CSV table of C-alpha atoms in Angstrom, one decimal:
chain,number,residue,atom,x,y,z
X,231,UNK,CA,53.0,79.0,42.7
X,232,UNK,CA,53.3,81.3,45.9
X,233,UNK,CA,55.7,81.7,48.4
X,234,UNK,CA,53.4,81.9,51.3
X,235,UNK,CA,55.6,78.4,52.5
X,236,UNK,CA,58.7,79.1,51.3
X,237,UNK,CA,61.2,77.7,53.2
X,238,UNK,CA,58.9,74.7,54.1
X,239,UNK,CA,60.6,70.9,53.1
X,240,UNK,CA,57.8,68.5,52.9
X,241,UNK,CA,59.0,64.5,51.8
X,242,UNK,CA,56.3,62.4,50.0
X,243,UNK,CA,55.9,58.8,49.7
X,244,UNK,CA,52.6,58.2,48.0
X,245,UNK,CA,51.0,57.1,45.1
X,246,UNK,CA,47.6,57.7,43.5
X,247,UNK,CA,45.2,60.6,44.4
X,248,UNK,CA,45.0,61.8,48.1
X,249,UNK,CA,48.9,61.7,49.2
X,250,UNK,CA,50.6,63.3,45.9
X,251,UNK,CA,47.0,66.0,45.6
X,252,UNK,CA,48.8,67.4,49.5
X,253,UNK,CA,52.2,67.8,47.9
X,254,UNK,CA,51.0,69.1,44.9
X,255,UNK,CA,48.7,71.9,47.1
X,256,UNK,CA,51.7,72.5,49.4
X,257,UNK,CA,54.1,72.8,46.1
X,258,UNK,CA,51.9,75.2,44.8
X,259,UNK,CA,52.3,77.3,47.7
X,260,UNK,CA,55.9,77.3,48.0
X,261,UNK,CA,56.8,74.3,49.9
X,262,UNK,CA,60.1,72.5,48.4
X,263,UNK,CA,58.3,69.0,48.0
X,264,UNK,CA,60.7,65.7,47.6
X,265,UNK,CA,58.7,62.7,46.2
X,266,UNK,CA,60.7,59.6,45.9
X,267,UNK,CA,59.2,56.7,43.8
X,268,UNK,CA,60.9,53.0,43.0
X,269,UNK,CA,62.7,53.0,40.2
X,270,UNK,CA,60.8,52.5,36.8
X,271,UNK,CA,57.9,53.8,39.1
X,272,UNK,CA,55.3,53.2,41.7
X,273,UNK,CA,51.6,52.1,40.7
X,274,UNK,CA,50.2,55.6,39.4
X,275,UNK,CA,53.6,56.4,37.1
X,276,UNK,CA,51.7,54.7,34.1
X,277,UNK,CA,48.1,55.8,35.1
X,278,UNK,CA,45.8,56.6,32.4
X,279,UNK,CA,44.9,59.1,31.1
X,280,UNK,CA,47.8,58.4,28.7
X,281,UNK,CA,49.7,60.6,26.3
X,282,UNK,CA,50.2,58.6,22.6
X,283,UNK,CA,53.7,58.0,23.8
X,284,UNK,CA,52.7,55.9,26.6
X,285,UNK,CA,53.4,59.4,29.5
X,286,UNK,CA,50.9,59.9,32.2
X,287,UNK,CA,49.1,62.3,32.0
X,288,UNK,CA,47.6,61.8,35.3
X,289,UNK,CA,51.4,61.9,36.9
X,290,UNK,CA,52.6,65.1,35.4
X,291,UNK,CA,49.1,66.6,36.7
X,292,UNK,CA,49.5,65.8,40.3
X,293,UNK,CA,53.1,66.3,40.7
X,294,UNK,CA,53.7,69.4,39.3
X,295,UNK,CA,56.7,71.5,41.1
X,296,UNK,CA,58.1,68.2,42.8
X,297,UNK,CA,61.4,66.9,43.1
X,298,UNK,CA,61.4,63.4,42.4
X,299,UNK,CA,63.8,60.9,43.7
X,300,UNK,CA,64.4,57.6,42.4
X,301,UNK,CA,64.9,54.4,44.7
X,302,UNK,CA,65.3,50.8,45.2
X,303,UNK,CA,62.8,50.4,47.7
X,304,UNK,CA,62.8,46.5,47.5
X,305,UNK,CA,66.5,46.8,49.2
X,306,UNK,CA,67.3,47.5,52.6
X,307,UNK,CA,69.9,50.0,51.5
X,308,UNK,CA,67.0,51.9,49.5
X,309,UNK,CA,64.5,51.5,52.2
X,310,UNK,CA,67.3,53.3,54.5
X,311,UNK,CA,67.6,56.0,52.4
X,312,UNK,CA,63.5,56.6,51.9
X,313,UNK,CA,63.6,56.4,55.9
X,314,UNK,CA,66.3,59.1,56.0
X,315,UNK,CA,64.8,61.1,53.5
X,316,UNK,CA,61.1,61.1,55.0
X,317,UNK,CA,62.3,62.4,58.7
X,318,UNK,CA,65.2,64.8,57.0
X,319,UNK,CA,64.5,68.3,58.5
X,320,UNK,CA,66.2,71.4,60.2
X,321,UNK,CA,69.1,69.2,60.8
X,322,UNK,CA,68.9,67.2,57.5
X,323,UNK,CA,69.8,69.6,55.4
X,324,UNK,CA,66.5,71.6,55.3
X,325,UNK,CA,66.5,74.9,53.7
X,326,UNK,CA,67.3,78.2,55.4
X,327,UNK,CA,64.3,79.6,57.6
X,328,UNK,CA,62.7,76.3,58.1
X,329,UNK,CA,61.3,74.9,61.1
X,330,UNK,CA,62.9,72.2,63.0
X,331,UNK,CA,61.6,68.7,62.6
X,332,UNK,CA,60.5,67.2,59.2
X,333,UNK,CA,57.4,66.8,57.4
X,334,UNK,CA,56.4,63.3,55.7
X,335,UNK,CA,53.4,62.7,53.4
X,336,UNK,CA,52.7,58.9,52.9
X,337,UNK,CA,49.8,56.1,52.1
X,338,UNK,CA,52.4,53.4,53.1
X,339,UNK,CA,51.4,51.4,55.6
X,340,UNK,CA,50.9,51.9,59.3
X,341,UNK,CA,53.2,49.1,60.0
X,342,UNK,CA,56.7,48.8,58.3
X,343,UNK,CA,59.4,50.7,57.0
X,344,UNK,CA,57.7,54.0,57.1
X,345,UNK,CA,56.0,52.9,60.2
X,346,UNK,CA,55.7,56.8,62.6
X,347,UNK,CA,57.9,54.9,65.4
X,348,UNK,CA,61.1,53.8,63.0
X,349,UNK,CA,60.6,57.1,61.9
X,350,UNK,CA,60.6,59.4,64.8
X,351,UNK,CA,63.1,57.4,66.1
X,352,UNK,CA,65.4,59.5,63.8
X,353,UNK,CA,63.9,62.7,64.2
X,354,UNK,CA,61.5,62.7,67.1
X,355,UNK,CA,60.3,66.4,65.7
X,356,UNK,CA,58.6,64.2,63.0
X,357,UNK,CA,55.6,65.3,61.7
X,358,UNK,CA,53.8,62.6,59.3
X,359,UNK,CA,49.8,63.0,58.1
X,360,UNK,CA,49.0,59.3,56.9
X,361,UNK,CA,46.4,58.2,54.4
X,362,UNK,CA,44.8,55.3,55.0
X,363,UNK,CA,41.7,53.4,53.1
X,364,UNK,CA,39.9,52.2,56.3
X,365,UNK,CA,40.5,53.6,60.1
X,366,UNK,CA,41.7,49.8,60.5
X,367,UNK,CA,44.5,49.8,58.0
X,368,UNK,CA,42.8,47.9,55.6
X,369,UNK,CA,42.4,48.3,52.1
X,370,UNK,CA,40.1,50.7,50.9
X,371,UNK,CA,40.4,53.3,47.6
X,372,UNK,CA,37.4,56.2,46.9
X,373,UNK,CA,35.5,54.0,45.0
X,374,UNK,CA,34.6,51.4,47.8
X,375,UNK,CA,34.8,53.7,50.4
X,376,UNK,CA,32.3,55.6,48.2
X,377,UNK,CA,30.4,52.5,47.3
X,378,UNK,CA,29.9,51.5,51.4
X,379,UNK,CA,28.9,55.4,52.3
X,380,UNK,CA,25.6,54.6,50.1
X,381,UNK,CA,26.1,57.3,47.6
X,382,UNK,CA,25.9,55.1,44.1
X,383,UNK,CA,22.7,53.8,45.3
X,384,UNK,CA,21.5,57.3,45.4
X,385,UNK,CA,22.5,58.2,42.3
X,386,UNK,CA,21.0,58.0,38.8
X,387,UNK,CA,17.7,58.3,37.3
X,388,UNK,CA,15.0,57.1,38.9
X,389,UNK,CA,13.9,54.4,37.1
X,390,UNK,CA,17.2,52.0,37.7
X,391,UNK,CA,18.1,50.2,40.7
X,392,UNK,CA,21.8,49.7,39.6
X,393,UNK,CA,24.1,51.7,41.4
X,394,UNK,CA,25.9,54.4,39.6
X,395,UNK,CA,29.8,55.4,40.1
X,396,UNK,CA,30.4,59.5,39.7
X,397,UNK,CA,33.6,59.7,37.6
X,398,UNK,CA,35.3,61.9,40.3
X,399,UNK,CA,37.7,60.4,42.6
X,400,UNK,CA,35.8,63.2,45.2
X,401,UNK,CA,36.8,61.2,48.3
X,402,UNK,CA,40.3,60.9,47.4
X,403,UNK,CA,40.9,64.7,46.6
X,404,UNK,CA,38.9,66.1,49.8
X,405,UNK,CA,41.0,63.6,51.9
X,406,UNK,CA,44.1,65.6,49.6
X,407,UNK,CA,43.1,68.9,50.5
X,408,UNK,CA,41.8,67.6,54.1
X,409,UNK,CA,45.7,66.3,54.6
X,410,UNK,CA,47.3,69.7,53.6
X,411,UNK,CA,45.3,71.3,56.0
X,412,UNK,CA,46.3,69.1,59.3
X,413,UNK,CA,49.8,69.1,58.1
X,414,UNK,CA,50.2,73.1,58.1
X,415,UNK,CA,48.0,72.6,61.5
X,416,UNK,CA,50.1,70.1,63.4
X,417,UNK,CA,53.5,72.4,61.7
X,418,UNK,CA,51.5,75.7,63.6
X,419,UNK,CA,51.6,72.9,67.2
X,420,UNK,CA,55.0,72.1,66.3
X,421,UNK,CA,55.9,75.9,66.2
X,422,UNK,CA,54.7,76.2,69.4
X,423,UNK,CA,56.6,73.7,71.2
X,424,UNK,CA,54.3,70.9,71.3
X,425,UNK,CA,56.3,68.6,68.8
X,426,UNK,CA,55.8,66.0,66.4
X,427,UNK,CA,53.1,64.0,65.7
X,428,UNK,CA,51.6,61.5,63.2
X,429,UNK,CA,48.3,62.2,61.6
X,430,UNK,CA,46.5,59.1,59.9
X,431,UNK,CA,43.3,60.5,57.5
X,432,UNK,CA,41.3,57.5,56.3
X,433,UNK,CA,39.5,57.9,53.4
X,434,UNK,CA,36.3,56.1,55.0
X,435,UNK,CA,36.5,58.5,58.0
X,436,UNK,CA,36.6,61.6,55.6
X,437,UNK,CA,33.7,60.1,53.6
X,438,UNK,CA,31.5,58.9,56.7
X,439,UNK,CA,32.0,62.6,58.5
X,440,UNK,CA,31.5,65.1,55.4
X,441,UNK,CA,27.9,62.8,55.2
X,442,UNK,CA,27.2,62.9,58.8
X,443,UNK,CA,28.1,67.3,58.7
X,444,UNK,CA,26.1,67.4,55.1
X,445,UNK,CA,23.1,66.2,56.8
X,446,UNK,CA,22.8,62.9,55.3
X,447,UNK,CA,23.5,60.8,58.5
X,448,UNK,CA,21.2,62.5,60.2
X,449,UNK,CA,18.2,62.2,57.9
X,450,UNK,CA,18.4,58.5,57.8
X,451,UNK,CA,18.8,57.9,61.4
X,452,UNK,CA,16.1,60.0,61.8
X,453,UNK,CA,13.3,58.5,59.4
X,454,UNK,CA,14.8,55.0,59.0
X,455,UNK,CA,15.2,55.3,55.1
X,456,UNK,CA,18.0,56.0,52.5
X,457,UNK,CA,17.7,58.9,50.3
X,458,UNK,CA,15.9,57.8,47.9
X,459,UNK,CA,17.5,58.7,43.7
X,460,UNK,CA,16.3,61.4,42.3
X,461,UNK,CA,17.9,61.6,39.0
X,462,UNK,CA,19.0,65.2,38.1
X,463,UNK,CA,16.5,66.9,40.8
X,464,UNK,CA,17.9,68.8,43.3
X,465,UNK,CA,17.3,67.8,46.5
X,466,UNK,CA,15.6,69.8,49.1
X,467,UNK,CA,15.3,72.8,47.1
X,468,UNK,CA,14.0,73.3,43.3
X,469,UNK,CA,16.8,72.8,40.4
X,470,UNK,CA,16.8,70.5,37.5
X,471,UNK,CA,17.5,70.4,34.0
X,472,UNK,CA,15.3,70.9,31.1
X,473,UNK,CA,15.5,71.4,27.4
X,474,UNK,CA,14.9,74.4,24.9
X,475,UNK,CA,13.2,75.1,21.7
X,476,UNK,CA,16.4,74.3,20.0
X,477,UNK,CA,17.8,71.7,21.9
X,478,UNK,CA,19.9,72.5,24.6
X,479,UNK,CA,20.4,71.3,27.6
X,480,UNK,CA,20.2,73.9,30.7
X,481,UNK,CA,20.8,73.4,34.6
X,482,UNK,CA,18.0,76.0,36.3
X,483,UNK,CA,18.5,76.4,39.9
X,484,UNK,CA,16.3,78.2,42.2
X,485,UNK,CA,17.6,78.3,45.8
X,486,UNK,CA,16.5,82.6,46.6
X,487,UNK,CA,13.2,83.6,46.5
X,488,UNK,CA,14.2,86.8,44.6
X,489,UNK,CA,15.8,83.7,42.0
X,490,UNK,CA,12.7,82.0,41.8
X,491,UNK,CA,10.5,85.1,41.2
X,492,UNK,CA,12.9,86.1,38.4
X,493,UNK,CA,12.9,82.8,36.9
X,494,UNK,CA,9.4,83.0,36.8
X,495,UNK,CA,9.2,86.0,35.4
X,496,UNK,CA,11.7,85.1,32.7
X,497,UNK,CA,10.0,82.3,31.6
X,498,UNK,CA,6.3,83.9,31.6
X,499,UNK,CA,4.7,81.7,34.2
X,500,UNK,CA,3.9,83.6,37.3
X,501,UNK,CA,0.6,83.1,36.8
X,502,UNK,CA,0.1,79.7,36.3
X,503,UNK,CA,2.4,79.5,39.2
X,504,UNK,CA,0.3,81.2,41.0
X,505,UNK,CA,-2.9,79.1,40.4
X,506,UNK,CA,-0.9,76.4,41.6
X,507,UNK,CA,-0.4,78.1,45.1
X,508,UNK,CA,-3.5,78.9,45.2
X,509,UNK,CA,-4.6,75.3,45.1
X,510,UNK,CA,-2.4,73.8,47.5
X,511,UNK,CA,-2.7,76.9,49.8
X,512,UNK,CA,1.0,77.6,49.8
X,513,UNK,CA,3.6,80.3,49.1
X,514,UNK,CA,6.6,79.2,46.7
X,515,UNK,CA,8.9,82.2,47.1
X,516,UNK,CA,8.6,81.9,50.7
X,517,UNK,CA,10.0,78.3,51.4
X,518,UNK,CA,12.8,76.2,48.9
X,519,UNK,CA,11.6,73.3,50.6
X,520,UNK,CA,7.7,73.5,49.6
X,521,UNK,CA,9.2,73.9,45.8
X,522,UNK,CA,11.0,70.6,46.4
X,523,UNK,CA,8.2,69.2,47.8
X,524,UNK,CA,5.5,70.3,45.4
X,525,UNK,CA,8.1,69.7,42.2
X,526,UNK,CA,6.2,67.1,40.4
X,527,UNK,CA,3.0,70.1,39.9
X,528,UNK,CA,5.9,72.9,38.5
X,529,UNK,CA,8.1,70.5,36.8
X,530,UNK,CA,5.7,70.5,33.9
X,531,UNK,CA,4.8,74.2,33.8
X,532,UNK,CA,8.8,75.0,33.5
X,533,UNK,CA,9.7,71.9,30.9
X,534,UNK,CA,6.8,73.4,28.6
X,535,UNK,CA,8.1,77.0,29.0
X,536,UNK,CA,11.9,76.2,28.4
X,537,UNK,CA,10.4,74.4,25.0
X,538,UNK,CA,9.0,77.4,24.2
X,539,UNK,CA,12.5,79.3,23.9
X,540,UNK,CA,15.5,78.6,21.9
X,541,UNK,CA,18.2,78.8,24.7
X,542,UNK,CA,19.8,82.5,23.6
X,543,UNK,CA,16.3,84.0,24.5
X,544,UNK,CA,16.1,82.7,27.3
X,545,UNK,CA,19.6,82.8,29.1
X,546,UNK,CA,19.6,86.2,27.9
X,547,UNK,CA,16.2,86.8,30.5
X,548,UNK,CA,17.6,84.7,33.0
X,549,UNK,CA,21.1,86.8,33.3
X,550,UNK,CA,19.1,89.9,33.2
X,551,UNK,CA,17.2,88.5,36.5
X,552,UNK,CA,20.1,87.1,38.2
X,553,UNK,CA,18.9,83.4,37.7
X,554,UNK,CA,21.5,81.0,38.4
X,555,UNK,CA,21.2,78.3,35.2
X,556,UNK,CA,24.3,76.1,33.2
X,557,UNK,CA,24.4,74.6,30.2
X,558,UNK,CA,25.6,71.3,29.8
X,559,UNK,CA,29.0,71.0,27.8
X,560,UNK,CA,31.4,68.5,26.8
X,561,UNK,CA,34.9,68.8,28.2
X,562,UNK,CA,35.8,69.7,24.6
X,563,UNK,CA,33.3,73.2,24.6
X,564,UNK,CA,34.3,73.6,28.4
X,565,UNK,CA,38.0,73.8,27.2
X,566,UNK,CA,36.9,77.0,24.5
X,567,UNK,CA,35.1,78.6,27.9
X,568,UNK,CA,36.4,81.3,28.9
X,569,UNK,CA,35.1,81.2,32.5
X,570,UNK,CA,37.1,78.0,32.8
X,571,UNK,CA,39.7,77.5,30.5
X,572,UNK,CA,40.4,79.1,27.7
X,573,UNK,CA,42.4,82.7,29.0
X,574,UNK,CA,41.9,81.8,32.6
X,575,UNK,CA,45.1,83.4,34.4
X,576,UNK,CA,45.0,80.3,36.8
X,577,UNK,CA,46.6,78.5,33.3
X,578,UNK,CA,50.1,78.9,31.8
X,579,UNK,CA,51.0,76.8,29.0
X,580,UNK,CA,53.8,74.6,30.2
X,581,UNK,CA,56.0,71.8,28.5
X,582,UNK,CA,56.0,68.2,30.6
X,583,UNK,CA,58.0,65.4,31.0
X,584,UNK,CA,56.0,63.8,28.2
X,585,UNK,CA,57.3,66.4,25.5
X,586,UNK,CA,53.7,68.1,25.5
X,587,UNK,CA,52.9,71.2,25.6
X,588,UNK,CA,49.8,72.5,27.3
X,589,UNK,CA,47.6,74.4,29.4
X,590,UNK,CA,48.5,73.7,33.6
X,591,UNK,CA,46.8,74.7,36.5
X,592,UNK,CA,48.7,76.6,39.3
X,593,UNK,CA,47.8,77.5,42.6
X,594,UNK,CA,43.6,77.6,42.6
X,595,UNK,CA,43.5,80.2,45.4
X,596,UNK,CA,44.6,83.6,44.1
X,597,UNK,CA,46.7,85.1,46.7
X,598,UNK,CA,46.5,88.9,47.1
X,599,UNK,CA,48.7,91.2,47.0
X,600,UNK,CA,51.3,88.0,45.7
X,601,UNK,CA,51.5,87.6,42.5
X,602,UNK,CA,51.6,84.2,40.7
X,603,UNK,CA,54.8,82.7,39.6
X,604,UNK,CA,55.3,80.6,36.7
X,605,UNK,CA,53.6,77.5,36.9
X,606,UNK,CA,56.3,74.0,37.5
X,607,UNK,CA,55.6,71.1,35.7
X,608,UNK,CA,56.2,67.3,37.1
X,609,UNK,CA,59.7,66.3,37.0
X,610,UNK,CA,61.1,63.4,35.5
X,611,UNK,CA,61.4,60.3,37.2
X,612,UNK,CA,64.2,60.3,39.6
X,613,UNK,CA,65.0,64.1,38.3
X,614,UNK,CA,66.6,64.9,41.2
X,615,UNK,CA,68.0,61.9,42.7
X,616,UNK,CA,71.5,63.4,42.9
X,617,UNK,CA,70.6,66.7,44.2
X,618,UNK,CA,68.6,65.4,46.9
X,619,UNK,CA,71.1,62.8,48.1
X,620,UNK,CA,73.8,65.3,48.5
X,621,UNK,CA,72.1,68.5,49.6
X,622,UNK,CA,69.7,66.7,52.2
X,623,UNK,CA,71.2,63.7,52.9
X,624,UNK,CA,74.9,65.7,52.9
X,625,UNK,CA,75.9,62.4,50.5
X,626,UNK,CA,79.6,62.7,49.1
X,627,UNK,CA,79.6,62.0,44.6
X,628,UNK,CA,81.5,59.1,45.3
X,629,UNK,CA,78.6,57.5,47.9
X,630,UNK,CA,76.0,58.5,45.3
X,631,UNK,CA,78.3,56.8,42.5
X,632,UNK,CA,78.6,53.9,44.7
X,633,UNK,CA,74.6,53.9,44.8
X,634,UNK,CA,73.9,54.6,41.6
X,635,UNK,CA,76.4,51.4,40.5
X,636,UNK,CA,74.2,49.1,43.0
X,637,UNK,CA,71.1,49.8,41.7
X,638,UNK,CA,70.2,51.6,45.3
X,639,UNK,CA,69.2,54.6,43.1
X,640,UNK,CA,68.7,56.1,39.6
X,641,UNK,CA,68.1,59.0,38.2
X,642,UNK,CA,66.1,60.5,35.0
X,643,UNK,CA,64.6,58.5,33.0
């Protein structure tokens, strides 16, 4: 964690992937984040991946340094209280330094008890960044969204129609990051006088635009065809993987020309390279594109110099030319990597809710000259009903013993 927003009170009301990823970015850089979940948990408290004794692993991971509240939301007196809550701000209780005004995280509905209107009617400074499936307010998670952008039908090997699912929720966690960002932008208008605001983020409008600014839009418009698959290839440039002498598996990427000449001269085959440009009247180094094109001639001059090697050899000549290459690695080897995992200052090995002990991400931007604080983990379950009621809500014992004996609230479980 960092304290670049200390001082900063952001309310979350969100389950899943895109709302709680914005707390957890904003947590990590010092916000004080207040999630409040029904009690016994919203939809994502039991969300694989599980720990043996039934604990999310998935929860602790995205709502690390929260406070977590615990409500009734199915009663009008806990529904009250998540309205309060969501537009609490300077004059809610918020801490020392802070800007006027609140700032709400949700998927909830457009429409209903969260709706931007009930709550800017209690704190017209309001600031609220909404994520939605569609623009339209229907239902829509990454993977439909992903499946209606076209992507699974451009994925796979070659020589299967069937569409093919990545397993990262990548729409969900750029629409995450994407929210964090026009939050601390519409908090920069606020500080200028301009107010409050509500921003809605669908998914399928963060999915259709990163295609149309990647280029992919574009190309079909423009020649009337999806992107064909491609399997592993790389796709406007050359990069694939292939297989050494003993077995393993490498990613080669050639994007530079100064790469491309070096992997080349790694592998020993400039000069059949060479006869090749020499046939087709064309200069490799000089354009990505004319590799990509031309791939099906090289692919078979670098598969038969990668069997040649065992993979020491030749990662050994690659590194020495500056050759960009990966190997291929089960999560299990990349947790032993030390470029990743294993003694990477960006982990601390933190105890959960779940009893566990083990390695936790903080912030993933190191911030110089800060220096990083100890990582939080997720609270329990309704951790900090109490504290929340009477601190930001100014809530007497009595009212939150009154509460607590309706069933209006709970706290850890």
């Amino acid at each position: 964690m960092y304290d670049l927003l200390k001082g900063l009170r952001v309310v979350e009301g969100s389950a899943f992937v895109a709302g709680p990823t914005c707390g957890l970015y904003l947590a990590q850089m010092g916000a004080e984040v207040i999630r409040f979940d029904a009690i016994g948990g919203g939809p994502d408290f039991r969300r694989w991946p599980l720990a043996d004794n039934g604990s999310s692993l998935y929860w602790e991971g995205l709502n690390k340094g929260k406070k977590s509240v615990a409500l009734n939301l199915s009663s009008p007196q806990g529904r009250e209280i998540a309205q309060r809550l969501a537009a609490s701000g300077g004059a809610g209780g918020a801490p020392e330094g802070a800007p006027e005004g609140a700032m709400f995280v949700t998927n909830f509905p457009v429409e209903g008890f969260l709706s931007h209107a009930t709550l800017s009617a209690l704190n017209r400074d309001l600031i609220c960044v909404r994520v939605m499936g569609w623009a339209d307010g229907s239902q829509g998670m990454d993977y439909t969204i992903n499946s209606a952008l076209g992507l699974p039908l451009m994925t796979g090997p070659t020589d299967d129609a069937r569409p093919v699912n990545h397993v990262l929720a990548a729409w969900d966690l750029l629409t995450g990051a994407y929210c964090a960002f026009a939050l601390t932008a519409a908090l920069i208008g606020r500080m200028r006088g301009e107010g409050g605001r509500e921003i809605r983020v669908p998914l399928s409008d963060v999915g259709a635009a990163t295609m149309a600014n990647l280029g992919f839009a574009a190309e079909t418009l423009t020649t009337g065809e999806p992107r064909p698959r491609m399997g592993n290839d790389l796709y406007g440039a050359f990069g694939r993987d292939f297989t050494t002498h003993d077995g393993q598996r490498l990613m080669l990427l050639c994007v530079t020309p100064r790469q491309w000449s070096k992997a080349l001269e790694a592998l020993g085959i400039a000069d059949e390279v060479a006869v090749v440009e020499a046939e087709l009247g064309v200069s490799f180094a000089a354009d990505e594109g004319l590799r990509f094109t031309h791939r099906a001639r090289l692919y078979p001059l670098f598969e038969a110099a990668f069997a040649a090697k065992d993979a020491t050899q030749l990662t050994a000549a690659l590194d020495a030319g500056g050759v960009t290459w990966g190997a291929y690695q089960t999560m299990v080897e990349a947790l032993d990597d030390p470029r990743l995992y294993k003694d990477n200052p960006l982990f601390q090995t933190v105890r959960h809710p779940s009893g566990l002990d083990y390695i936790t991400p903080g912030a993933m931007g190191t911030v110089l000259p800060d220096v990083r604080q100890s990582v939080q983990p997720a609270p329990k379950l309704g951790q900090h009903t109490d504290e929340v009621l009477a601190d930001v809500l100014g809530l007497s014992g009595a009212e939150i013993g009154r509460l607590h004996d309706a069933g209006v609230v709970a706290g850890a479980e």
